[in-house]
Short mmCIF file of C-alpha atoms in Angstrom, two decimals:
data_model
loop_
_atom_site.label_atom_id
_atom_site.label_comp_id
_atom_site.label_asym_id
_atom_site.label_seq_id
_atom_site.Cartn_x
_atom_site.Cartn_y
_atom_site.Cartn_z
CA MET A 315 -20.32 46.63 16.94
CA ALA A 316 -16.84 47.65 15.89
CA ALA A 317 -16.25 48.22 12.21
CA SER A 318 -14.73 45.33 10.30
CA GLU A 319 -11.23 45.69 8.83
CA VAL A 320 -11.07 42.32 7.12
CA HIS A 321 -9.18 42.16 3.82
CA PRO A 322 -11.38 40.92 0.95
CA ALA A 323 -9.00 38.02 0.30
CA ASP A 324 -9.38 36.62 3.83
CA PRO A 325 -10.92 33.14 4.19
CA THR A 326 -14.55 32.61 5.13
CA LEU A 327 -16.12 30.51 7.86
CA ARG A 328 -17.25 28.14 5.11
CA ASP A 329 -13.57 27.62 4.25
CA ALA A 330 -12.90 26.87 7.92
CA LEU A 331 -15.66 24.26 8.04
CA ARG A 332 -14.45 22.68 4.82
CA VAL A 333 -10.78 22.43 5.72
CA SER A 334 -11.47 21.02 9.19
CA GLY A 335 -12.54 17.73 7.65
CA GLY A 336 -15.64 17.28 9.81
CA ARG A 337 -13.91 18.11 13.08
CA LEU A 338 -15.65 21.49 13.05
CA PHE A 339 -19.40 21.79 12.55
CA THR A 340 -22.38 23.98 13.34
CA ALA A 341 -25.93 23.44 14.51
CA ALA A 342 -27.09 26.62 12.75
CA ARG A 343 -27.06 26.53 8.94
CA SER A 344 -26.70 30.05 7.60
CA ALA A 345 -25.67 31.81 4.38
CA ARG A 346 -23.50 34.15 6.46
CA PHE A 347 -20.86 31.41 6.66
CA ASP A 348 -20.18 32.01 2.95
CA SER A 349 -19.60 35.74 3.42
CA ARG A 350 -18.22 36.10 6.96
CA THR A 351 -14.45 36.24 6.77
CA PHE A 352 -11.87 36.05 9.53
CA ALA A 353 -8.39 37.50 9.96
CA GLY A 354 -6.99 35.40 12.78
CA VAL A 355 -7.44 32.45 15.14
CA GLU A 356 -6.95 32.93 18.90
CA PHE A 357 -7.45 30.85 22.03
CA TYR A 358 -9.80 32.57 24.48
CA ASP A 359 -7.98 34.25 27.36
CA PRO A 360 -10.07 36.00 30.04
CA SER A 361 -7.29 38.58 30.49
CA THR A 362 -7.53 39.72 26.85
CA PRO A 363 -9.96 42.63 26.28
CA ALA A 364 -12.87 41.70 24.04
CA PRO A 365 -11.91 44.18 21.27
CA GLY A 366 -8.73 42.13 20.79
CA TYR A 367 -10.86 39.43 19.17
CA ILE A 368 -12.25 41.55 16.33
CA ASP A 369 -12.61 39.44 13.16
CA ARG A 370 -11.03 36.47 14.94
CA ILE A 371 -12.18 32.89 15.36
CA VAL A 372 -12.00 32.40 19.12
CA LEU A 373 -11.25 28.89 20.41
CA GLY A 374 -13.00 28.29 23.73
CA ALA A 375 -10.80 25.43 24.91
CA GLY A 376 -11.63 24.51 28.52
CA LEU A 377 -14.39 27.12 28.75
CA ALA A 378 -16.94 26.40 31.50
CA SER A 379 -20.50 26.04 30.18
CA SER A 380 -21.75 28.57 32.74
CA HIS A 381 -19.68 31.31 31.02
CA VAL A 382 -20.74 30.58 27.45
CA THR A 383 -23.83 32.81 27.17
CA ALA A 384 -22.09 35.89 28.56
CA LEU A 385 -19.01 35.31 26.39
CA ILE A 386 -21.11 34.98 23.22
CA ALA A 387 -22.72 38.38 23.89
CA GLU A 388 -19.34 39.94 24.68
CA LEU A 389 -17.65 38.60 21.53
CA ALA A 390 -20.62 39.57 19.33
CA ASP A 391 -20.37 43.18 20.54
CA ALA A 392 -16.59 43.13 19.91
CA GLY A 393 -17.00 41.99 16.29
CA ALA A 394 -15.47 38.51 16.63
CA ALA A 395 -15.96 36.25 13.62
CA ALA A 396 -16.91 33.08 15.52
CA LEU A 397 -16.61 31.20 18.80
CA VAL A 398 -15.63 27.52 18.79
CA LEU A 399 -16.87 25.36 21.65
CA ARG A 400 -16.35 21.71 22.45
CA ALA A 401 -19.40 19.67 21.42
CA PRO A 402 -20.98 18.14 24.55
CA MET A 403 -20.90 14.34 24.67
CA ASP A 404 -23.86 13.54 26.92
CA ASP A 405 -26.07 16.63 26.95
CA ASP A 406 -29.32 16.85 25.03
CA PRO A 407 -28.46 18.54 21.70
CA ARG A 408 -31.50 20.78 22.14
CA ASP A 409 -29.84 22.33 25.19
CA TRP A 410 -26.92 23.69 23.19
CA THR A 411 -28.49 24.17 19.75
CA SER A 412 -30.44 27.19 21.03
CA THR A 413 -27.25 28.67 22.45
CA ASP A 414 -25.51 28.30 19.10
CA GLN A 415 -28.14 30.23 17.17
CA HIS A 416 -26.95 33.75 17.98
CA PRO A 417 -27.97 36.41 15.42
CA ALA A 418 -24.65 38.30 15.47
CA LEU A 419 -21.98 35.66 16.21
CA ALA A 420 -21.36 32.32 14.57
CA VAL A 421 -20.96 29.53 17.13
CA LEU A 422 -19.10 26.46 15.88
CA ARG A 423 -18.59 23.12 17.57
CA HIS A 424 -15.37 21.10 17.79
CA GLY A 425 -15.74 17.34 18.09
CA GLU A 426 -13.09 14.96 19.37
CA GLY A 427 -9.60 16.10 18.47
CA ASP A 428 -6.68 18.26 19.39
CA TRP A 429 -7.34 22.00 19.85
CA ALA A 430 -3.79 22.91 18.81
CA GLN A 431 -4.10 20.94 15.57
CA LEU A 432 -7.41 22.66 14.81
CA ALA A 433 -5.79 26.05 15.43
CA ASN A 434 -2.93 25.21 13.05
CA VAL A 435 -5.31 24.08 10.33
CA LEU A 436 -7.45 27.21 10.58
CA ARG A 437 -4.39 29.48 10.68
CA SER A 438 -3.06 27.82 7.55
CA LEU A 439 -6.01 29.37 5.68
CA LEU A 440 -4.60 32.79 6.42
CA GLY A 441 -1.58 32.23 4.16
CA ALA A 442 -2.02 34.34 1.05
CA HIS A 443 -1.19 31.39 -1.23
CA SER A 444 -3.61 28.84 0.13
CA ILE A 445 -6.93 30.60 -0.25
CA GLY A 446 -9.19 29.12 -2.88
CA GLN A 447 -6.58 26.69 -4.19
CA VAL A 448 -6.02 24.07 -1.50
CA THR A 449 -9.35 24.42 0.33
CA GLY A 450 -11.20 23.26 -2.79
CA VAL A 451 -9.44 19.87 -2.86
CA ARG A 452 -11.52 17.01 -1.49
CA LEU A 453 -10.16 16.02 1.90
CA GLY A 454 -8.03 12.88 1.50
CA ASP A 455 -7.36 13.41 -2.24
CA LEU A 456 -3.56 13.40 -2.00
CA PHE A 457 -2.99 13.59 -5.77
CA GLY A 458 -5.29 16.61 -6.04
CA LEU A 459 -3.54 18.18 -3.06
CA ALA A 460 -0.11 17.59 -4.63
CA ASP A 461 -1.28 19.30 -7.85
CA ALA A 462 -2.61 22.27 -5.86
CA VAL A 463 0.61 22.68 -3.87
CA ALA A 464 2.69 22.27 -7.06
CA THR A 465 0.75 25.15 -8.64
CA LEU A 466 1.53 27.35 -5.64
CA ALA A 467 5.17 26.27 -5.37
CA GLY A 468 6.00 26.30 -9.07
CA GLY A 469 7.66 22.90 -8.74
CA ALA A 470 6.76 19.22 -8.81
CA VAL A 471 5.45 17.85 -5.48
CA SER A 472 5.55 14.46 -3.78
CA ILE A 473 3.71 13.44 -0.62
CA VAL A 474 5.35 10.57 1.25
CA ASP A 475 3.88 8.66 4.20
CA SER A 476 5.78 7.72 7.34
CA ALA A 477 6.74 4.33 5.85
CA GLY A 478 8.44 5.91 2.82
CA GLN A 479 5.66 5.19 0.30
CA VAL A 480 4.75 7.89 -2.22
CA VAL A 481 1.03 8.38 -1.63
CA GLY A 482 0.52 11.42 -3.85
CA TYR A 483 2.39 13.34 -6.51
CA SER A 484 1.71 16.23 -8.87
CA THR A 485 1.10 15.68 -12.56
CA HIS A 486 1.84 19.08 -14.16
CA SER A 487 3.67 18.13 -17.36
CA GLU A 488 5.28 21.57 -17.71
CA GLN A 489 7.14 21.28 -14.39
CA PRO A 490 10.63 19.72 -14.76
CA ILE A 491 11.53 16.55 -12.86
CA ASP A 492 14.73 14.51 -12.56
CA ASP A 493 15.53 10.80 -12.67
CA ALA A 494 15.10 10.39 -8.90
CA ARG A 495 11.55 11.75 -9.12
CA ARG A 496 10.76 9.48 -12.09
CA ARG A 497 11.94 6.41 -10.18
CA THR A 498 10.01 7.23 -7.02
CA THR A 499 6.74 7.83 -8.87
CA LEU A 500 7.22 4.59 -10.81
CA LEU A 501 8.06 2.56 -7.70
CA LEU A 502 5.66 4.54 -5.47
CA GLN A 503 8.34 4.54 -2.77
CA GLU A 504 11.49 6.43 -1.95
CA ASP A 505 14.74 5.37 -3.64
CA ILE A 506 16.54 5.16 -0.30
CA SER A 507 15.02 3.63 2.82
CA ILE A 508 13.86 6.52 5.02
CA THR A 509 15.83 5.06 7.93
CA SER A 510 19.01 5.47 5.84
CA ASP A 511 18.21 8.82 4.22
CA SER A 512 20.26 11.59 5.86
CA ARG A 513 17.95 14.29 4.45
CA TYR A 514 14.91 12.62 5.95
CA ARG A 515 16.57 12.22 9.35
CA SER A 516 17.55 15.89 9.43
CA LEU A 517 14.00 16.84 8.47
CA LEU A 518 12.64 14.97 11.50
CA ARG A 519 14.85 16.90 13.91
CA VAL A 520 13.14 20.23 13.17
CA THR A 521 9.63 21.55 12.70
CA GLU A 522 10.49 23.99 9.91
CA ALA A 523 10.83 23.31 6.20
CA GLN A 524 14.36 22.59 5.00
CA HIS A 525 16.16 23.27 1.72
CA PHE A 526 18.47 20.54 0.42
CA PRO A 527 20.59 21.97 -2.44
CA SER A 528 21.84 19.55 -5.08
CA SER A 529 25.51 18.81 -5.67
CA THR A 530 24.76 16.49 -8.64
CA ASP A 531 22.79 16.69 -11.86
CA LEU A 532 19.59 16.20 -9.85
CA PHE A 533 17.48 19.15 -8.72
CA GLY A 534 17.46 20.28 -5.11
CA ARG A 535 14.55 19.64 -2.78
CA VAL A 536 12.59 21.55 -0.17
CA GLY A 537 10.84 19.32 2.35
CA ILE A 538 8.92 19.46 5.60
CA ALA A 539 7.89 16.76 8.08
CA VAL A 540 4.11 16.56 8.49
CA ARG A 541 2.78 15.91 11.99
CA ALA A 542 -0.53 15.88 13.85
CA SER A 543 -0.60 16.04 17.66
CA GLY A 544 3.05 14.97 17.73
CA GLU A 545 2.53 11.95 15.47
CA LEU A 546 4.68 11.82 12.33
CA LEU A 547 2.35 11.31 9.37
CA GLY A 548 4.83 11.73 6.54
CA SER A 549 6.57 14.47 4.59
CA LEU A 550 5.97 16.94 1.78
CA TRP A 551 8.64 17.51 -0.91
CA VAL A 552 9.00 20.09 -3.68
CA ILE A 553 11.56 19.97 -6.49
CA GLN A 554 13.45 23.25 -6.22
CA VAL A 555 14.67 24.02 -9.73
CA ASP A 556 15.74 27.58 -8.89
CA PRO A 557 17.63 27.69 -5.54
CA SER A 558 17.03 31.46 -5.24
CA HIS A 559 13.31 30.75 -4.63
CA ALA A 560 13.93 28.23 -1.83
CA ALA A 561 12.99 30.67 0.94
CA HIS A 562 9.60 31.27 -0.68
CA THR A 563 9.03 27.50 -0.98
CA ARG A 564 9.97 26.94 2.68
CA ASP A 565 7.42 29.56 3.79
CA LEU A 566 4.76 27.96 1.60
CA LEU A 567 5.35 24.46 2.97
CA GLN A 568 5.13 25.72 6.54
CA GLU A 569 1.75 27.26 5.68
CA MET A 570 0.60 24.06 4.00
CA GLU A 571 1.81 21.57 6.64
CA PRO A 572 -1.37 21.61 8.80
CA ILE A 573 -3.59 21.18 5.75
CA VAL A 574 -1.45 18.33 4.44
CA ALA A 575 -1.72 16.71 7.89
CA GLN A 576 -5.52 16.81 7.67
CA HIS A 577 -5.44 15.26 4.21
CA LEU A 578 -3.05 12.49 5.31
CA LEU A 579 -5.23 11.69 8.32
CA ARG A 580 -8.35 11.47 6.19
CA ALA A 581 -6.58 9.45 3.48
CA ARG A 582 -5.38 7.02 6.15
CA GLU A 583 -8.89 6.67 7.56
CA ASP A 584 -10.41 6.21 4.10
CA ALA A 585 -7.75 3.68 3.08
CA GLY A 586 -8.19 1.73 6.31
CA ASP A 587 -11.96 1.58 5.89
CA ARG A 588 -11.68 0.70 2.18
CA ASP A 589 -9.00 -1.94 2.71
CA GLN A 590 -10.90 -3.55 5.58
CA ARG A 591 -14.15 -3.68 3.63
CA THR A 592 -12.49 -4.96 0.44
CA SER A 593 -10.48 -7.54 2.35
CA GLY A 594 -13.59 -8.85 4.09
CA LEU A 595 -15.58 -9.05 0.87
CA LEU A 596 -12.73 -10.74 -1.00
CA ARG A 597 -12.33 -13.34 1.74
CA THR A 598 -16.05 -14.04 1.55
CA LEU A 599 -15.98 -14.26 -2.23
CA LEU A 600 -12.98 -16.60 -2.28
CA GLU A 601 -13.56 -18.76 0.78
CA ASP A 602 -17.26 -18.65 1.75
CA ARG A 603 -19.27 -20.42 -0.91
CA ARG A 604 -22.57 -19.72 0.80
CA HIS A 605 -22.20 -15.91 0.73
CA ALA A 606 -19.88 -15.53 -2.27
CA ARG A 607 -22.57 -14.30 -4.64
CA GLY A 608 -23.55 -11.48 -2.28
CA ALA A 609 -19.91 -10.45 -1.87
CA ALA A 610 -19.49 -10.34 -5.66
CA SER A 611 -22.51 -8.03 -5.91
CA GLN A 612 -21.12 -5.68 -3.26
CA LEU A 613 -17.80 -5.57 -5.12
CA LEU A 614 -19.77 -4.71 -8.30
CA LEU A 615 -18.29 -7.74 -10.07
CA ARG A 616 -19.98 -9.39 -13.04
CA PRO A 617 -18.50 -12.90 -13.02
CA LYS A 618 -20.15 -13.86 -16.31
CA ALA A 619 -18.12 -11.14 -18.02
CA GLY A 620 -14.94 -12.86 -16.93
CA CYS A 621 -12.48 -12.42 -14.08
CA THR A 622 -8.92 -13.60 -13.38
CA VAL A 623 -7.22 -13.80 -9.98
CA VAL A 624 -3.56 -12.90 -9.39
CA CYS A 625 -1.71 -13.76 -6.17
CA LEU A 626 1.40 -11.73 -5.31
CA ARG A 627 3.99 -12.68 -2.70
CA VAL A 628 7.14 -11.00 -1.45
CA ASN A 629 10.19 -13.15 -2.17
CA THR A 630 11.64 -13.13 1.34
CA PHE A 631 11.61 -15.44 4.34
CA ASP A 632 12.11 -12.53 6.78
CA GLU A 633 8.71 -12.27 8.51
CA VAL A 634 9.03 -8.58 9.39
CA GLU A 635 10.12 -7.63 5.88
CA ALA A 636 7.35 -9.81 4.41
CA VAL A 637 4.63 -7.97 6.38
CA ARG A 638 6.07 -4.56 5.49
CA GLY A 639 6.47 -5.65 1.88
CA LEU A 640 2.88 -6.86 1.59
CA HIS A 641 1.49 -3.42 2.47
CA ARG A 642 3.84 -1.85 -0.06
CA VAL A 643 2.72 -4.36 -2.71
CA LEU A 644 -0.95 -3.72 -1.87
CA HIS A 645 -0.48 0.02 -2.36
CA LEU A 646 1.31 -0.62 -5.67
CA ALA A 647 -1.32 -3.14 -6.85
CA ILE A 648 -4.16 -0.71 -6.13
CA SER A 649 -2.36 2.10 -7.97
CA VAL A 650 -1.48 0.00 -11.03
CA SER A 651 -4.76 -1.92 -11.34
CA SER A 652 -7.13 0.99 -10.68
CA ALA A 653 -5.47 3.09 -13.38
CA ALA A 654 -5.36 0.45 -16.13
CA PHE A 655 -8.08 -2.03 -15.13
CA PRO A 656 -11.27 -0.33 -13.85
CA GLY A 657 -13.34 -2.54 -11.57
CA SER A 658 -10.34 -4.41 -10.18
CA HIS A 659 -9.97 -5.12 -6.44
CA SER A 660 -6.91 -5.82 -4.30
CA ALA A 661 -6.49 -6.85 -0.67
CA ILE A 662 -4.11 -8.69 1.62
CA VAL A 663 -5.44 -12.20 2.21
CA GLY A 664 -3.19 -14.30 4.41
CA SER A 665 0.43 -14.04 3.30
CA GLN A 666 -0.26 -12.64 -0.16
CA VAL A 667 -1.87 -9.76 -2.01
CA VAL A 668 -4.84 -10.95 -4.05
CA THR A 669 -5.97 -8.91 -7.07
CA LEU A 670 -9.08 -9.57 -9.15
CA ILE A 671 -8.76 -8.35 -12.73
CA PRO A 672 -12.13 -8.23 -14.54
CA GLY A 673 -12.40 -8.90 -18.25
CA PRO A 674 -12.95 -11.66 -20.78
CA HIS A 675 -9.24 -12.21 -21.50
CA GLN A 676 -6.58 -13.61 -19.17
CA ALA A 677 -4.02 -11.48 -21.04
CA ALA A 678 -5.15 -8.44 -19.03
CA ALA A 679 -4.12 -10.17 -15.79
CA GLU A 680 -0.79 -11.14 -17.35
CA THR A 681 -0.18 -7.53 -18.43
CA PHE A 682 -0.96 -6.30 -14.90
CA THR A 683 1.32 -8.91 -13.33
CA GLN A 684 4.25 -8.18 -15.65
CA ALA A 685 3.88 -4.47 -14.86
CA MET A 686 4.00 -5.24 -11.12
CA VAL A 687 7.11 -7.39 -11.44
CA ARG A 688 8.87 -4.81 -13.61
CA VAL A 689 8.41 -2.26 -10.85
CA ASP A 690 9.35 -4.62 -8.00
CA ASN A 691 11.59 -7.55 -8.94
CA ALA A 692 11.25 -9.04 -5.44
CA LEU A 693 7.71 -10.15 -6.29
CA ILE A 694 6.53 -13.68 -7.04
CA ALA A 695 3.21 -13.89 -8.89
CA GLY A 696 0.80 -16.66 -9.77
CA ILE A 697 -2.06 -16.26 -12.24
CA GLY A 698 -5.15 -18.46 -12.14
CA ARG A 699 -7.33 -19.39 -15.08
CA ARG A 700 -10.09 -17.05 -16.18
CA ALA A 701 -13.40 -17.54 -14.36
CA ASN A 702 -16.93 -17.04 -15.67
CA ASP A 703 -18.92 -17.58 -12.48
CA VAL A 704 -18.60 -17.15 -8.72
CA ASN A 705 -17.32 -20.68 -8.13
CA GLY A 706 -14.79 -20.16 -10.91
CA ILE A 707 -13.38 -17.10 -9.10
CA ALA A 708 -12.68 -19.23 -6.02
CA ARG A 709 -11.04 -21.83 -8.26
CA SER A 710 -8.91 -19.17 -9.99
CA TYR A 711 -7.81 -17.94 -6.54
CA ARG A 712 -6.76 -21.44 -5.46
CA GLU A 713 -4.83 -21.90 -8.70
CA ALA A 714 -3.06 -18.54 -8.45
CA GLY A 715 -2.14 -19.16 -4.81
CA ALA A 716 -0.80 -22.64 -5.61
CA VAL A 717 1.35 -21.26 -8.45
CA ALA A 718 2.77 -18.45 -6.28
CA GLY A 719 3.48 -20.92 -3.47
CA ALA A 720 5.24 -23.33 -5.83
CA LEU A 721 7.40 -20.55 -7.28
CA MET A 722 8.36 -19.48 -3.76
CA ASN A 723 9.24 -22.98 -2.54
CA SER A 724 10.75 -24.44 -5.72
CA PRO A 725 11.90 -21.67 -8.06
CA ARG A 726 11.50 -22.12 -11.79
CA HIS A 727 14.28 -21.19 -14.18
CA ASP A 728 14.36 -20.21 -17.83
CA GLY A 729 18.02 -20.84 -18.62
CA ASP A 730 19.91 -18.75 -16.07
CA ARG A 731 16.91 -16.51 -15.40
CA HIS A 732 14.75 -16.95 -12.30
CA VAL A 733 11.06 -17.02 -13.32
CA HIS A 734 8.97 -14.67 -11.14
CA VAL A 735 5.61 -15.06 -12.90
CA ALA A 736 3.73 -18.12 -14.10
CA THR A 737 0.19 -19.07 -15.06
CA PHE A 738 -1.63 -22.13 -13.80
CA ASP A 739 -1.50 -23.70 -17.27
CA GLU A 740 2.30 -23.31 -17.32
CA MET A 741 2.62 -24.90 -13.87
CA ARG A 742 -0.14 -27.47 -14.12
CA ASP A 743 2.10 -30.56 -14.41
CA ARG A 744 4.47 -29.43 -11.66
CA LEU A 745 1.56 -28.69 -9.32
CA ALA A 746 0.09 -32.13 -10.05
CA ILE A 747 3.39 -33.78 -9.15
CA LEU A 748 3.57 -31.74 -5.93
CA GLN A 749 0.08 -32.92 -5.04
CA VAL A 750 1.12 -36.51 -5.71
CA GLY A 751 4.16 -35.92 -3.50
CA ASP A 752 1.93 -34.72 -0.67
CA LEU A 753 -0.17 -37.85 -1.13
CA ILE A 754 2.88 -40.13 -1.11
CA GLU A 755 4.23 -38.66 2.13
CA GLY A 756 1.21 -39.99 3.98
CA LEU A 757 1.49 -43.54 2.63
CA ASP A 758 3.02 -46.42 4.58
CA ALA A 759 4.57 -47.65 1.32
CA ALA A 760 6.97 -44.68 1.35
CA VAL A 761 8.64 -45.88 4.55
CA GLY A 762 11.79 -47.89 3.73
CA ASP A 763 11.18 -47.84 -0.03
CA ALA A 764 13.81 -47.46 -2.78
CA ALA A 765 13.95 -43.65 -2.41
CA SER A 766 14.52 -43.99 1.33
CA ILE A 767 17.29 -46.55 0.76
CA LEU A 768 19.06 -44.20 -1.68
CA ALA A 769 18.79 -41.25 0.71
CA ALA A 770 20.15 -43.30 3.63
CA HIS A 771 23.12 -44.51 1.54
CA ASP A 772 23.93 -40.95 0.37
CA ALA A 773 23.80 -39.69 3.97
CA ALA A 774 26.05 -42.45 5.28
CA GLN A 775 28.56 -42.69 2.41
CA GLY A 776 28.51 -39.16 0.98
CA THR A 777 27.43 -40.41 -2.43
CA ASP A 778 25.13 -38.81 -4.98
CA LEU A 779 22.95 -41.75 -5.94
CA THR A 780 19.61 -40.02 -5.37
CA ARG A 781 20.33 -37.22 -7.85
CA THR A 782 21.87 -39.68 -10.30
CA MET A 783 18.74 -41.85 -10.26
CA ARG A 784 16.40 -38.88 -10.64
CA VAL A 785 18.28 -37.57 -13.68
CA TYR A 786 18.61 -41.13 -15.10
CA LEU A 787 14.85 -41.64 -14.90
CA ASP A 788 14.16 -38.10 -16.26
CA GLN A 789 16.38 -38.99 -19.23
CA LEU A 790 14.35 -42.15 -19.90
CA GLY A 791 17.20 -44.46 -18.92
CA SER A 792 19.82 -42.97 -21.25
CA VAL A 793 23.31 -43.32 -19.75
CA ARG A 794 24.76 -40.81 -22.22
CA GLU A 795 22.17 -38.07 -21.53
CA THR A 796 22.46 -38.68 -17.79
CA ALA A 797 26.25 -38.27 -17.94
CA ASN A 798 25.86 -35.04 -19.93
CA ALA A 799 23.34 -33.62 -17.45
CA LEU A 800 25.53 -34.51 -14.46
CA HIS A 801 28.78 -33.47 -16.19
CA VAL A 802 30.44 -36.83 -15.45
CA HIS A 803 31.82 -39.70 -17.57
CA GLN A 804 29.40 -42.38 -18.80
CA ASN A 805 31.36 -45.03 -16.90
CA THR A 806 30.69 -43.09 -13.67
CA VAL A 807 26.97 -43.35 -14.35
CA ARG A 808 27.25 -47.07 -15.10
CA TYR A 809 29.18 -47.63 -11.85
CA ARG A 810 26.53 -45.83 -9.81
CA LEU A 811 23.74 -47.81 -11.45
CA ASP A 812 25.60 -51.00 -10.61
CA VAL A 813 25.80 -49.95 -6.95
CA VAL A 814 22.04 -49.29 -6.94
CA ARG A 815 21.30 -52.70 -8.43
CA THR A 816 23.81 -54.96 -6.69
CA GLU A 817 24.67 -53.33 -3.36
CA LEU A 818 21.31 -51.75 -2.56
CA GLY A 819 19.15 -54.41 -4.22
CA ILE A 820 16.89 -52.03 -6.15
CA ASP A 821 15.38 -53.70 -9.24
CA LEU A 822 15.67 -51.06 -11.97
CA ASP A 823 14.28 -53.49 -14.54
CA SER A 824 10.88 -53.49 -12.81
CA PRO A 825 8.44 -50.94 -14.39
CA ASP A 826 6.62 -50.57 -11.06
CA THR A 827 9.86 -49.82 -9.20
CA ARG A 828 10.97 -47.29 -11.82
CA LEU A 829 7.57 -45.50 -11.80
CA TRP A 830 7.36 -45.37 -8.00
CA LEU A 831 10.97 -44.22 -7.67
CA TRP A 832 10.49 -41.51 -10.29
CA LEU A 833 7.35 -40.20 -8.53
CA ARG A 834 9.11 -40.09 -5.17
CA LEU A 835 12.26 -38.43 -6.46
CA SER A 836 10.42 -35.99 -8.73
CA ALA A 837 8.09 -34.82 -5.97
CA ASP A 838 10.99 -34.39 -3.52
CA SER A 839 13.14 -32.47 -6.01
CA ARG A 840 10.38 -30.00 -6.85
CA THR A 841 9.86 -29.08 -3.20
CA THR A 842 13.57 -28.65 -2.45
CA ASP A 843 15.13 -27.24 -5.64
#
């Protein structure tokens, strides 16, 4: 066997197995994987002499099974580090396990996946900066990965997905950041929509890392688009404090790009699995009384210790923007709640993000909700009452959803300020009136009643009798207060009341008529205001 010329700092086969994220595996467990290093990754080419593969991982893409045994012997004699073969789908594992157990050559198996992507990931281990620093990060841990890359780059790092959401960022306090970085980590999304960001668009046109010098008081950036098998997964950004080191940072990001791709793929898989499981369990807990207790156990909830439900909606009637916004809100809710409120759970349920905040005090849910709205002022949030049992959690969910729905359909105001957050207790009376309004709409008595007569007169004559009567009844029959609220003269109010009594024949002296009219007008106003 040819003598090895591998540098001591070269990566090992164990590093290769680890960084592949399960796409590379072996049937033969051996301690030699910890010590056997490699100096390159090459696709097998029959025209290349065997000595050309010394200390290389050889990728046997498209290799016929009839040639495997002879090739293993040939590569072992040449001093190759390993041979990678496609794992058979239908064969008996015993038929290929014996082949893999060669005493002088490691034989690895590649499951489903792209050979070129595997080659890029393995080659990324050969960069002098990556060894031992990025390979030790758990696959899918984007915050750990950002910290590792920031250590190598000497600058703060952000990892952004293809939708423009910040999914990981470094936390080294000694590395300087600017206001743009502070805003994006607070919002967990890019300041500018990625479709409008000229830097992002230019990044997508090339495969190399790009340096974007700063012409303002902000620092420059070095970024690279991250892809896997042609699919855009996101981008990796480094704050470049010293422009003279930009070339070094570009080289580093190009080395890191395949590894970042693997992490983004795994994070996406993990998030999808987690979100689907949590969403299913939350739906069961909130809507399936028969199996709710089991769902609570699987979510590790202790209802007796207290739990409050928050429902979050995106304040838009654009369906596309609402769907996109919900996923952004879910990501934000998970980030905020998991950091400050351990044991919380969030998922998209219907047209809203539902978050369960455990704890004996409703104030914790209010703190979480206010934090969410401070970050994203397009949010509408309803908070249910605290629950102490499984049935109470479902009730808290219904209350929170009703509050959020009422705030969306009939906004509440505090002076000139639009109220984005409310508790069930704060909205209890309004919700009761809305329920009465729903009840009234289905009654025959509502057809042709006093409210209908007022509405028909206003439509035909262009008058404002309906609003006048609603304010008059809200003001307990005070002409002066009604005039002040409507900003008209008191005689104008008296004239309108006379029209209601004499021309329209509505008996305002009847307590029953006044009560019915107030219910009808109040319910209507709170669904249309």
